[in-house]
Every structure is written in C-alpha cells, then in structure tokens.
PDB file of C-alpha atoms in Angstrom:
ATOM      1  CA  UNK A  73      11.387 -13.056 -18.042  1.00 73.00           C
ATOM      2  CA  UNK A  74       8.948 -14.463 -15.561  1.00 73.00           C
ATOM      3  CA  UNK A  75       9.186 -14.857 -11.658  1.00 75.00           C
ATOM      4  CA  UNK A  76       6.587 -15.981  -9.157  1.00 76.00           C
ATOM      5  CA  UNK A  77       6.298 -15.110  -5.467  1.00 78.00           C
ATOM      6  CA  UNK A  78       4.236 -16.812  -2.882  1.00 75.00           C
ATOM      7  CA  UNK A  79       3.737 -15.981   0.784  1.00 77.00           C
ATOM      8  CA  UNK A  80       4.930 -18.772   3.044  1.00 80.00           C
ATOM      9  CA  UNK A  81       2.112 -20.965   4.165  1.00 76.00           C
ATOM     10  CA  UNK A  82      -0.230 -19.688   1.453  1.00 70.00           C
ATOM     11  CA  UNK A  83      -2.249 -22.591   0.436  1.00 69.00           C
ATOM     12  CA  UNK A  84      -2.899 -21.065  -3.005  1.00 69.00           C
ATOM     13  CA  UNK A  85      -1.673 -22.911  -5.894  1.00 71.00           C
ATOM     14  CA  UNK A  86       0.361 -21.091  -8.309  1.00 71.00           C
ATOM     15  CA  UNK A  87      -1.105 -20.491 -11.912  1.00 75.00           C
ATOM     16  CA  UNK A  88       1.807 -18.716 -13.425  1.00 75.00           C
ATOM     17  CA  UNK A  89       0.919 -17.946 -17.163  1.00 78.00           C
ATOM     18  CA  UNK A  90       3.687 -18.342 -19.775  1.00 78.00           C
ATOM     19  CA  UNK A  91       2.641 -15.320 -21.530  1.00 81.00           C
ATOM     20  CA  UNK A  92      -0.249 -12.785 -21.640  1.00 82.00           C
ATOM     21  CA  UNK A  93      -2.265 -12.824 -25.097  1.00 78.00           C
ATOM     22  CA  UNK A  94      -2.390  -9.499 -27.299  1.00 82.00           C
ATOM     23  CA  UNK A  95      -6.122  -8.843 -26.602  1.00 78.00           C
ATOM     24  CA  UNK A  96      -5.430  -9.091 -22.728  1.00 79.00           C
ATOM     25  CA  UNK A  97      -2.259  -6.703 -23.166  1.00 82.00           C
ATOM     26  CA  UNK A  98      -4.267  -4.095 -25.034  1.00 82.00           C
ATOM     27  CA  UNK A  99      -7.380  -4.545 -22.598  1.00 81.00           C
ATOM     28  CA  UNK A 100      -4.736  -3.430 -19.944  1.00 84.00           C
ATOM     29  CA  UNK A 101      -3.307  -0.220 -21.796  1.00 81.00           C
ATOM     30  CA  UNK A 102      -6.917   1.355 -21.146  1.00 80.00           C
ATOM     31  CA  UNK A 103      -7.932  -0.146 -17.942  1.00 78.00           C
ATOM     32  CA  UNK A 104      -4.494  -0.679 -16.245  1.00 78.00           C
ATOM     33  CA  UNK A 105      -6.141  -3.455 -14.158  1.00 81.00           C
ATOM     34  CA  UNK A 106      -7.979  -6.484 -15.616  1.00 81.00           C
ATOM     35  CA  UNK A 107      -9.661  -9.784 -14.644  1.00 81.00           C
ATOM     36  CA  UNK A 108      -9.297 -12.826 -16.578  1.00 80.00           C
ATOM     37  CA  UNK A 109     -11.404 -15.933 -16.718  1.00 81.00           C
ATOM     38  CA  UNK A 110     -12.227 -17.721 -13.220  1.00 85.00           C
ATOM     39  CA  UNK A 111      -9.820 -20.753 -12.833  1.00 84.00           C
ATOM     40  CA  UNK A 112     -11.231 -23.934 -11.423  1.00 83.00           C
ATOM     41  CA  UNK A 113      -8.821 -26.020  -9.111  1.00 81.00           C
ATOM     42  CA  UNK A 114      -9.520 -28.676  -6.611  1.00 78.00           C
ATOM     43  CA  UNK A 115      -8.983 -26.240  -3.740  1.00 79.00           C
ATOM     44  CA  UNK A 116     -11.489 -23.543  -5.104  1.00 81.00           C
ATOM     45  CA  UNK A 117     -12.192 -21.026  -7.658  1.00 85.00           C
ATOM     46  CA  UNK A 118      -9.569 -18.368  -8.226  1.00 87.00           C
ATOM     47  CA  UNK A 119      -9.978 -14.966 -10.198  1.00 87.00           C
ATOM     48  CA  UNK A 120      -6.941 -13.875 -12.150  1.00 87.00           C
ATOM     49  CA  UNK A 121      -6.270 -10.024 -11.736  1.00 88.00           C
ATOM     50  CA  UNK A 122      -3.604  -8.353 -13.750  1.00 88.00           C
ATOM     51  CA  UNK A 123      -1.956  -4.794 -13.184  1.00 90.00           C
ATOM     52  CA  UNK A 124       0.194  -2.948 -15.840  1.00 89.00           C
ATOM     53  CA  UNK A 125       3.540  -1.744 -14.472  1.00 87.00           C
ATOM     54  CA  UNK A 126       5.030   1.520 -15.719  1.00 86.00           C
ATOM     55  CA  UNK A 127       8.000   3.650 -14.914  1.00 88.00           C
ATOM     56  CA  UNK A 128       8.438   7.048 -16.180  1.00 88.00           C
ATOM     57  CA  UNK A 129       5.673   6.190 -18.803  1.00 83.00           C
ATOM     58  CA  UNK A 130       7.693   3.206 -20.175  1.00 88.00           C
ATOM     59  CA  UNK A 131       6.024  -0.362 -19.863  1.00 86.00           C
ATOM     60  CA  UNK A 132       8.266  -2.609 -17.591  1.00 88.00           C
ATOM     61  CA  UNK A 133       5.853  -5.560 -17.113  1.00 87.00           C
ATOM     62  CA  UNK A 134       2.852  -6.722 -15.830  1.00 88.00           C
ATOM     63  CA  UNK A 135       1.782  -7.941 -12.221  1.00 88.00           C
ATOM     64  CA  UNK A 136      -0.352 -11.023 -12.309  1.00 88.00           C
ATOM     65  CA  UNK A 137      -2.199 -12.922  -9.448  1.00 87.00           C
ATOM     66  CA  UNK A 138      -5.035 -14.888  -8.247  1.00 86.00           C
ATOM     67  CA  UNK A 139      -7.721 -14.293  -5.775  1.00 86.00           C
ATOM     68  CA  UNK A 140      -9.681 -17.025  -4.019  1.00 85.00           C
ATOM     69  CA  UNK A 141     -13.365 -15.959  -4.485  1.00 84.00           C
ATOM     70  CA  UNK A 142     -14.872 -18.550  -2.234  1.00 82.00           C
ATOM     71  CA  UNK A 143     -15.328 -15.875   0.448  1.00 85.00           C
ATOM     72  CA  UNK A 144     -17.441 -14.030  -2.381  1.00 86.00           C
ATOM     73  CA  UNK A 145     -20.105 -16.953  -2.228  1.00 83.00           C
ATOM     74  CA  UNK A 146     -20.337 -16.731   1.650  1.00 83.00           C
ATOM     75  CA  UNK A 147     -20.830 -12.970   1.197  1.00 86.00           C
ATOM     76  CA  UNK A 148     -23.739 -13.548  -1.403  1.00 84.00           C
ATOM     77  CA  UNK A 149     -25.325 -16.231   0.797  1.00 82.00           C
ATOM     78  CA  UNK A 150     -25.429 -13.382   3.690  1.00 82.00           C
ATOM     79  CA  UNK A 151     -26.702 -10.709   1.262  1.00 82.00           C
ATOM     80  CA  UNK A 152     -29.563 -12.798   0.017  1.00 79.00           C
ATOM     81  CA  UNK A 153     -30.330 -13.901   3.438  1.00 77.00           C
ATOM     82  CA  UNK A 154     -30.688 -10.298   4.859  1.00 78.00           C
ATOM     83  CA  UNK A 155     -32.386  -9.130   1.918  1.00 74.00           C
ATOM     84  CA  UNK A 156     -34.986 -11.945   1.211  1.00 70.00           C
ATOM     85  CA  UNK A 157     -34.903 -13.730   4.489  1.00 63.00           C
ATOM     86  CA  UNK A 158     -36.728 -17.121   3.541  1.00 58.00           C
ATOM     87  CA  UNK A 159     -38.189 -15.931   0.255  1.00 56.00           C
ATOM     88  CA  UNK A 160     -35.255 -16.662  -1.951  1.00 62.00           C
ATOM     89  CA  UNK A 161     -34.404 -20.038  -3.853  1.00 71.00           C
ATOM     90  CA  UNK A 162     -30.887 -19.118  -5.123  1.00 80.00           C
ATOM     91  CA  UNK A 163     -28.666 -16.579  -6.452  1.00 86.00           C
ATOM     92  CA  UNK A 164     -25.506 -16.969  -8.470  1.00 88.00           C
ATOM     93  CA  UNK A 165     -23.228 -15.311 -10.962  1.00 90.00           C
ATOM     94  CA  UNK A 166     -22.024 -16.817 -14.236  1.00 90.00           C
ATOM     95  CA  UNK A 167     -19.122 -15.702 -16.466  1.00 89.00           C
ATOM     96  CA  UNK A 168     -19.198 -14.859 -20.196  1.00 87.00           C
ATOM     97  CA  UNK A 169     -18.936 -18.518 -20.782  1.00 89.00           C
ATOM     98  CA  UNK A 170     -21.857 -19.320 -18.593  1.00 91.00           C
ATOM     99  CA  UNK A 171     -19.802 -21.215 -15.856  1.00 90.00           C
ATOM    100  CA  UNK A 172     -20.854 -20.340 -12.333  1.00 89.00           C
ATOM    101  CA  UNK A 173     -18.239 -18.475 -10.305  1.00 87.00           C
ATOM    102  CA  UNK A 174     -20.276 -17.611  -7.230  1.00 86.00           C
ATOM    103  CA  UNK A 175     -23.510 -19.253  -5.676  1.00 85.00           C
ATOM    104  CA  UNK A 176     -25.433 -18.330  -2.632  1.00 82.00           C
ATOM    105  CA  UNK A 177     -25.537 -22.254  -1.891  1.00 78.00           C
ATOM    106  CA  UNK A 178     -22.214 -23.249  -2.351  1.00 72.00           C
ATOM    107  CA  UNK A 179     -19.816 -24.816   0.250  1.00 58.00           C
ATOM    108  CA  UNK A 180     -17.410 -26.596  -2.120  1.00 58.00           C
ATOM    109  CA  UNK A 181     -16.620 -26.310  -5.725  1.00 55.00           C
ATOM    110  CA  UNK A 182     -19.284 -27.898  -7.787  1.00 59.00           C
ATOM    111  CA  UNK A 183     -18.777 -30.754 -10.456  1.00 67.00           C
ATOM    112  CA  UNK A 184     -21.280 -29.038 -12.922  1.00 76.00           C
ATOM    113  CA  UNK A 185     -20.450 -25.352 -13.156  1.00 84.00           C
ATOM    114  CA  UNK A 186     -21.859 -24.770 -16.745  1.00 87.00           C
ATOM    115  CA  UNK A 187     -25.347 -23.820 -17.100  1.00 88.00           C
ATOM    116  CA  UNK A 188     -25.911 -23.589 -20.707  1.00 89.00           C
ATOM    117  CA  UNK A 189     -27.670 -26.952 -20.830  1.00 88.00           C
ATOM    118  CA  UNK A 190     -30.112 -26.338 -17.892  1.00 87.00           C
ATOM    119  CA  UNK A 191     -33.734 -25.673 -18.534  1.00 87.00           C
ATOM    120  CA  UNK A 192     -33.689 -22.140 -17.269  1.00 87.00           C
ATOM    121  CA  UNK A 193     -30.999 -21.066 -19.585  1.00 89.00           C
ATOM    122  CA  UNK A 194     -32.349 -22.891 -22.441  1.00 89.00           C
ATOM    123  CA  UNK A 195     -35.461 -20.943 -21.964  1.00 87.00           C
ATOM    124  CA  UNK A 196     -33.411 -17.756 -21.772  1.00 88.00           C
ATOM    125  CA  UNK A 197     -31.625 -18.343 -25.102  1.00 89.00           C
ATOM    126  CA  UNK A 198     -34.574 -19.516 -27.033  1.00 87.00           C
ATOM    127  CA  UNK A 199     -36.496 -16.286 -25.783  1.00 86.00           C
ATOM    128  CA  UNK A 200     -33.444 -14.073 -26.220  1.00 87.00           C
ATOM    129  CA  UNK A 201     -33.669 -12.923 -22.465  1.00 85.00           C
ATOM    130  CA  UNK A 202     -29.939 -12.174 -22.134  1.00 87.00           C
ATOM    131  CA  UNK A 203     -29.840  -8.539 -20.906  1.00 87.00           C
ATOM    132  CA  UNK A 204     -27.419  -6.165 -22.605  1.00 84.00           C
ATOM    133  CA  UNK A 205     -24.562  -4.467 -20.557  1.00 80.00           C
ATOM    134  CA  UNK A 206     -25.708  -2.316 -17.840  1.00 78.00           C
ATOM    135  CA  UNK A 207     -29.389  -3.613 -18.267  1.00 82.00           C
ATOM    136  CA  UNK A 208     -31.536  -5.736 -15.839  1.00 86.00           C
ATOM    137  CA  UNK A 209     -34.679  -8.062 -17.107  1.00 88.00           C
ATOM    138  CA  UNK A 210     -37.165  -9.719 -15.018  1.00 86.00           C
ATOM    139  CA  UNK A 211     -39.262 -12.347 -16.208  1.00 86.00           C
ATOM    140  CA  UNK A 212     -41.556 -15.214 -15.336  1.00 86.00           C
ATOM    141  CA  UNK A 213     -40.411 -18.873 -15.846  1.00 85.00           C
ATOM    142  CA  UNK A 214     -42.119 -22.094 -14.982  1.00 86.00           C
ATOM    143  CA  UNK A 215     -40.853 -25.467 -14.591  1.00 83.00           C
ATOM    144  CA  UNK A 216     -41.445 -28.816 -12.925  1.00 82.00           C
ATOM    145  CA  UNK A 217     -40.935 -27.176  -9.339  1.00 79.00           C
ATOM    146  CA  UNK A 218     -43.552 -24.362 -10.019  1.00 82.00           C
ATOM    147  CA  UNK A 219     -43.550 -20.765 -11.147  1.00 86.00           C
ATOM    148  CA  UNK A 220     -40.623 -18.414 -10.637  1.00 86.00           C
ATOM    149  CA  UNK A 221     -39.695 -14.905 -10.911  1.00 86.00           C
ATOM    150  CA  UNK A 222     -36.148 -14.543 -12.567  1.00 88.00           C
ATOM    151  CA  UNK A 223     -34.151 -11.668 -12.253  1.00 89.00           C
ATOM    152  CA  UNK A 224     -31.041 -11.280 -14.693  1.00 91.00           C
ATOM    153  CA  UNK A 225     -28.592  -8.368 -14.337  1.00 91.00           C
ATOM    154  CA  UNK A 226     -25.319  -7.726 -15.957  1.00 90.00           C
ATOM    155  CA  UNK A 227     -21.995  -6.874 -14.042  1.00 86.00           C
ATOM    156  CA  UNK A 228     -19.994  -5.004 -16.976  1.00 81.00           C
ATOM    157  CA  UNK A 229     -16.577  -4.616 -15.057  1.00 77.00           C
ATOM    158  CA  UNK A 230     -16.249  -8.477 -14.807  1.00 79.00           C
ATOM    159  CA  UNK A 231     -18.410  -9.350 -17.716  1.00 84.00           C
ATOM    160  CA  UNK A 232     -20.525 -11.595 -15.416  1.00 89.00           C
ATOM    161  CA  UNK A 233     -24.404 -12.254 -15.307  1.00 91.00           C
ATOM    162  CA  UNK A 234     -26.364 -12.126 -12.037  1.00 91.00           C
ATOM    163  CA  UNK A 235     -29.295 -14.718 -11.611  1.00 91.00           C
ATOM    164  CA  UNK A 236     -31.827 -14.464  -8.864  1.00 88.00           C
ATOM    165  CA  UNK A 237     -34.683 -16.936  -8.666  1.00 85.00           C
ATOM    166  CA  UNK A 238     -37.694 -16.565  -6.434  1.00 84.00           C
ATOM    167  CA  UNK A 239     -41.005 -18.579  -5.765  1.00 82.00           C
ATOM    168  CA  UNK A 240     -43.407 -16.279  -7.728  1.00 81.00           C
ATOM    169  CA  UNK A 241     -46.126 -16.922  -4.859  1.00 79.00           C
ATOM    170  CA  UNK A 242     -43.376 -15.495  -2.442  1.00 77.00           C
ATOM    171  CA  UNK A 243     -42.167 -12.581  -4.744  1.00 75.00           C
ATOM    172  CA  UNK A 244     -45.868 -11.444  -4.967  1.00 78.00           C
ATOM    173  CA  UNK A 245     -47.124 -12.575  -1.493  1.00 74.00           C
ATOM    174  CA  UNK A 246     -48.224  -9.000  -0.480  1.00 74.00           C
ATOM    175  CA  UNK A 247     -49.957  -8.246  -3.800  1.00 75.00           C
ATOM    176  CA  UNK A 248     -51.778 -11.636  -3.491  1.00 75.00           C
ATOM    177  CA  UNK A 249     -52.801 -10.930  -0.147  1.00 77.00           C
ATOM    178  CA  UNK A 250     -54.119  -7.409  -1.182  1.00 79.00           C
ATOM    179  CA  UNK A 251     -55.914  -9.202  -4.211  1.00 77.00           C
ATOM    180  CA  UNK A 252     -57.778 -11.565  -1.867  1.00 79.00           C
ATOM    181  CA  UNK A 253     -58.856  -8.421   0.227  1.00 80.00           C
ATOM    182  CA  UNK A 254     -59.816  -6.307  -2.883  1.00 80.00           C
ATOM    183  CA  UNK A 255     -62.029  -9.494  -3.925  1.00 81.00           C
ATOM    184  CA  UNK A 256     -63.621  -9.648  -0.609  1.00 81.00           C
ATOM    185  CA  UNK A 257     -64.396  -5.780  -0.670  1.00 79.00           C
ATOM    186  CA  UNK A 258     -65.575  -5.900  -4.391  1.00 78.00           C
ATOM    187  CA  UNK A 259     -67.965  -8.739  -3.542  1.00 81.00           C
ATOM    188  CA  UNK A 260     -69.161  -6.669  -0.751  1.00 82.00           C
ATOM    189  CA  UNK A 261     -69.704  -3.507  -3.114  1.00 79.00           C
ATOM    190  CA  UNK A 262     -71.467  -5.988  -5.723  1.00 80.00           C
ATOM    191  CA  UNK A 263     -74.053  -7.078  -3.320  1.00 81.00           C
ATOM    192  CA  UNK A 264     -74.558  -3.562  -1.982  1.00 78.00           C
ATOM    193  CA  UNK A 265     -75.105  -2.160  -5.674  1.00 74.00           C
ATOM    194  CA  UNK A 266     -77.540  -4.921  -6.212  1.00 76.00           C
ATOM    195  CA  UNK A 267     -79.543  -4.136  -3.160  1.00 75.00           C
ATOM    196  CA  UNK A 268     -79.260  -0.276  -3.773  1.00 70.00           C
ATOM    197  CA  UNK A 269     -80.071  -0.695  -7.317  1.00 66.00           C
ATOM    198  CA  UNK A 270     -83.437  -2.632  -6.432  1.00 69.00           C
ATOM    199  CA  UNK A 271     -84.188  -0.076  -3.921  1.00 64.00           C
ATOM    200  CA  UNK A 272     -83.323   3.322  -5.460  1.00 61.00           C
ATOM    201  CA  UNK A 273     -83.342   2.609  -9.065  1.00 57.00           C
ATOM    202  CA  UNK A 274     -80.665   2.820 -11.754  1.00 56.00           C
ATOM    203  CA  UNK A 275     -79.734   6.512 -11.274  1.00 60.00           C
ATOM    204  CA  UNK A 276     -78.083   5.693  -7.679  1.00 60.00           C
ATOM    205  CA  UNK A 277     -76.925   2.325  -8.691  1.00 60.00           C
ATOM    206  CA  UNK A 278     -74.843   3.321 -11.853  1.00 68.00           C
ATOM    207  CA  UNK A 279     -71.918   4.942 -10.003  1.00 69.00           C
ATOM    208  CA  UNK A 280     -71.915   2.145  -7.401  1.00 70.00           C
ATOM    209  CA  UNK A 281     -71.837  -0.506 -10.030  1.00 70.00           C
ATOM    210  CA  UNK A 282     -68.787   1.458 -11.849  1.00 72.00           C
ATOM    211  CA  UNK A 283     -67.183   1.066  -8.589  1.00 71.00           C
ATOM    212  CA  UNK A 284     -67.921  -2.487  -8.276  1.00 71.00           C
ATOM    213  CA  UNK A 285     -66.639  -3.030 -11.845  1.00 73.00           C
ATOM    214  CA  UNK A 286     -63.382  -1.217 -10.843  1.00 71.00           C
ATOM    215  CA  UNK A 287     -62.988  -3.466  -7.821  1.00 72.00           C
ATOM    216  CA  UNK A 288     -62.975  -6.435 -10.083  1.00 71.00           C
ATOM    217  CA  UNK A 289     -60.551  -4.986 -12.289  1.00 72.00           C
ATOM    218  CA  UNK A 290     -58.313  -4.465  -9.372  1.00 69.00           C
ATOM    219  CA  UNK A 291     -58.807  -8.070  -8.149  1.00 66.00           C
ATOM    220  CA  UNK A 292     -57.620  -9.056 -11.952  1.00 68.00           C
ATOM    221  CA  UNK A 293     -54.515  -7.038 -11.190  1.00 71.00           C
ATOM    222  CA  UNK A 294     -55.335  -4.411 -13.818  1.00 72.00           C
ATOM    223  CA  UNK A 295     -53.872  -1.856 -11.540  1.00 69.00           C
ATOM    224  CA  UNK A 296     -54.073   0.877 -14.324  1.00 72.00           C
ATOM    225  CA  UNK A 297     -57.763   0.826 -14.125  1.00 69.00           C
ATOM    226  CA  UNK A 298     -59.523   4.091 -12.948  1.00 70.00           C
ATOM    227  CA  UNK A 299     -63.021   4.635 -12.029  1.00 67.00           C
ATOM    228  CA  UNK A 300     -64.837   7.851 -13.630  1.00 70.00           C
ATOM    229  CA  UNK A 301     -67.698   8.943 -11.255  1.00 66.00           C
ATOM    230  CA  UNK A 302     -68.768  12.582 -11.413  1.00 67.00           C
ATOM    231  CA  UNK A 303     -70.734  12.325  -8.103  1.00 64.00           C
ATOM    232  CA  UNK A 304     -69.299  14.644  -4.973  1.00 64.00           C
ATOM    233  CA  UNK A 305     -70.941  12.602  -2.375  1.00 67.00           C
ATOM    234  CA  UNK A 306     -69.918   9.379  -0.566  1.00 66.00           C
ATOM    235  CA  UNK A 307     -69.958   7.275  -3.720  1.00 69.00           C
ATOM    236  CA  UNK A 308     -67.623  10.122  -5.288  1.00 70.00           C
ATOM    237  CA  UNK A 309     -65.436   9.546  -2.373  1.00 72.00           C
ATOM    238  CA  UNK A 310     -65.492   5.915  -2.789  1.00 73.00           C
ATOM    239  CA  UNK A 311     -64.246   6.254  -6.421  1.00 73.00           C
ATOM    240  CA  UNK A 312     -61.620   8.301  -5.356  1.00 74.00           C
ATOM    241  CA  UNK A 313     -60.646   5.779  -2.693  1.00 74.00           C
ATOM    242  CA  UNK A 314     -60.423   3.210  -5.120  1.00 73.00           C
ATOM    243  CA  UNK A 315     -58.385   5.138  -7.852  1.00 74.00           C
ATOM    244  CA  UNK A 316     -55.901   6.095  -5.150  1.00 76.00           C
ATOM    245  CA  UNK A 317     -55.746   2.328  -4.246  1.00 75.00           C
ATOM    246  CA  UNK A 318     -55.116   1.515  -7.941  1.00 75.00           C
ATOM    247  CA  UNK A 319     -52.650   3.908  -8.429  1.00 76.00           C
ATOM    248  CA  UNK A 320     -50.619   2.626  -4.993  1.00 78.00           C
ATOM    249  CA  UNK A 321     -50.846  -0.878  -6.282  1.00 77.00           C
ATOM    250  CA  UNK A 322     -49.588  -0.200  -9.818  1.00 79.00           C
ATOM    251  CA  UNK A 323     -46.488   1.728  -8.154  1.00 80.00           C
ATOM    252  CA  UNK A 324     -45.925  -1.030  -5.779  1.00 78.00           C
ATOM    253  CA  UNK A 325     -46.157  -3.723  -8.502  1.00 76.00           C
ATOM    254  CA  UNK A 326     -43.473  -1.648 -10.479  1.00 79.00           C
ATOM    255  CA  UNK A 327     -41.225  -1.353  -7.417  1.00 79.00           C
ATOM    256  CA  UNK A 328     -41.427  -5.026  -6.673  1.00 77.00           C
ATOM    257  CA  UNK A 329     -40.771  -5.927 -10.391  1.00 75.00           C
ATOM    258  CA  UNK A 330     -37.680  -3.552 -10.260  1.00 76.00           C
ATOM    259  CA  UNK A 331     -36.326  -5.201  -7.167  1.00 71.00           C
TER     260      UNK A 331
END
C-alpha cells in the first residue's frame, strides 16, 4: 500500500516510488535511515531520504520523502567564500555515478551534470587518484587554464566525492613569497661568503658556504634540508636559524597540503 502526503502550497514535485528494491531495504535494516540517488527535476535537485518504521519490533513500513538540496549549494558557496576569499576557483560534490549534486557556482540546475568525460576526471581515472572512503588526496593538475591544486575527499555517509580546485600560485602564494625572500637572503650570503673567503681564507668561509648552500636548497623548496655547522659563534647561530626556518617551512608546507 502506498500513500502520499504533500503540504499545501509545497512547490516540490512528488516522486512516489512504486517499491523499494531489496538492496535498499537491507541497507535500512542496519542504518534505519538512508539516502538514495539525487533526483534531477526541472525545479531542482532532490535528495531522497527513507526511514524504516517499526512498532513493537515489527516492521510496519517505510517513510520516504525528498529534500531540495539547492540551499546546500548556497551554503557551500558561503563556506568557500569565508574560507578562501578570492583564492578559490570552484568546489563541488559528485555522487557515486559522478553526477554533480552540489556546486559552489550554481544558481540553476545545470544541463551537464556528469563529470566522467571532463579532462580533470579523465586524469583522475588514468592515474587512479580516486580516494578510498574516509581518505583525502591532494594532487597537482595542469590544463589549458594553468596549474591547479586539486583536493579530493570522500563523504562516506552519502557516498559522495568532494572536489576543490585552487590555482596553484594562489594556494602556495605565501610559500612563493618566502621563496623569493630566501633567494634574496641566500644571494647576499653567497656574496658575503665569497668576500669573506677571499679575505680570511677557507677555514672561515667553509661554514658560511654551507649556510649559502642551505639557503639555495630552501629556495628550491627542499625544506627538509638541514645545515651542519659545528661553530658556536655567529655563523653557528646563523646555521641554527636556517635550520629552524627550514623546519618551519616544512611544517607549513605540510599544513597547506593538508588544508
């Protein structure tokens, strides 16, 4: 027996299922509440939700409805704006069939929702970059529009995939700025090392040259590089400062990739 209820004045269309397939019913036995595949309609996108109905431990039936998920796109747009300001290109969610269900740039339901044939997802499939449930992946991607930092994250409860695209130069803007400063400082130390080496000889210049080489390694984004100088004078302090800088950059780089 199937009955449908609709609030008076509710503009949502009715998607009454004639039956629930066996797999869906078995899923409800363990979860009690389950989400189905997003339904595309001319009025919007709707997420089916089904709840099992029991009385005194006995199955009585199922309560099934749909929720308009357009507000979720608006919420995602606000979150992206608050989190990344102008540094974000787009963020969206796709279901297990790779149909877009939520997009930070959407206003209306798009004509093309499936992303399997897009260059980005072709690259993801070819390089086996789809993350497992509960796991996130960050990777570089290049196309005609430039270099990107792509973040892929799973949403196991919905079986959705979250995709966030950022311009690489914007995502790493702070690090690139540090890199320029390190190159400048490194160049000064190289010049100083040459002058000191010329004036005072090899014994004094060797530790300074180590510091200069370390500066070049940091400028090349080799943040794990450390400088070994046994001196306890100003040169030793300089080496310790560079090691601390390298450690800080390494931790900051890891945090940016994680975010």
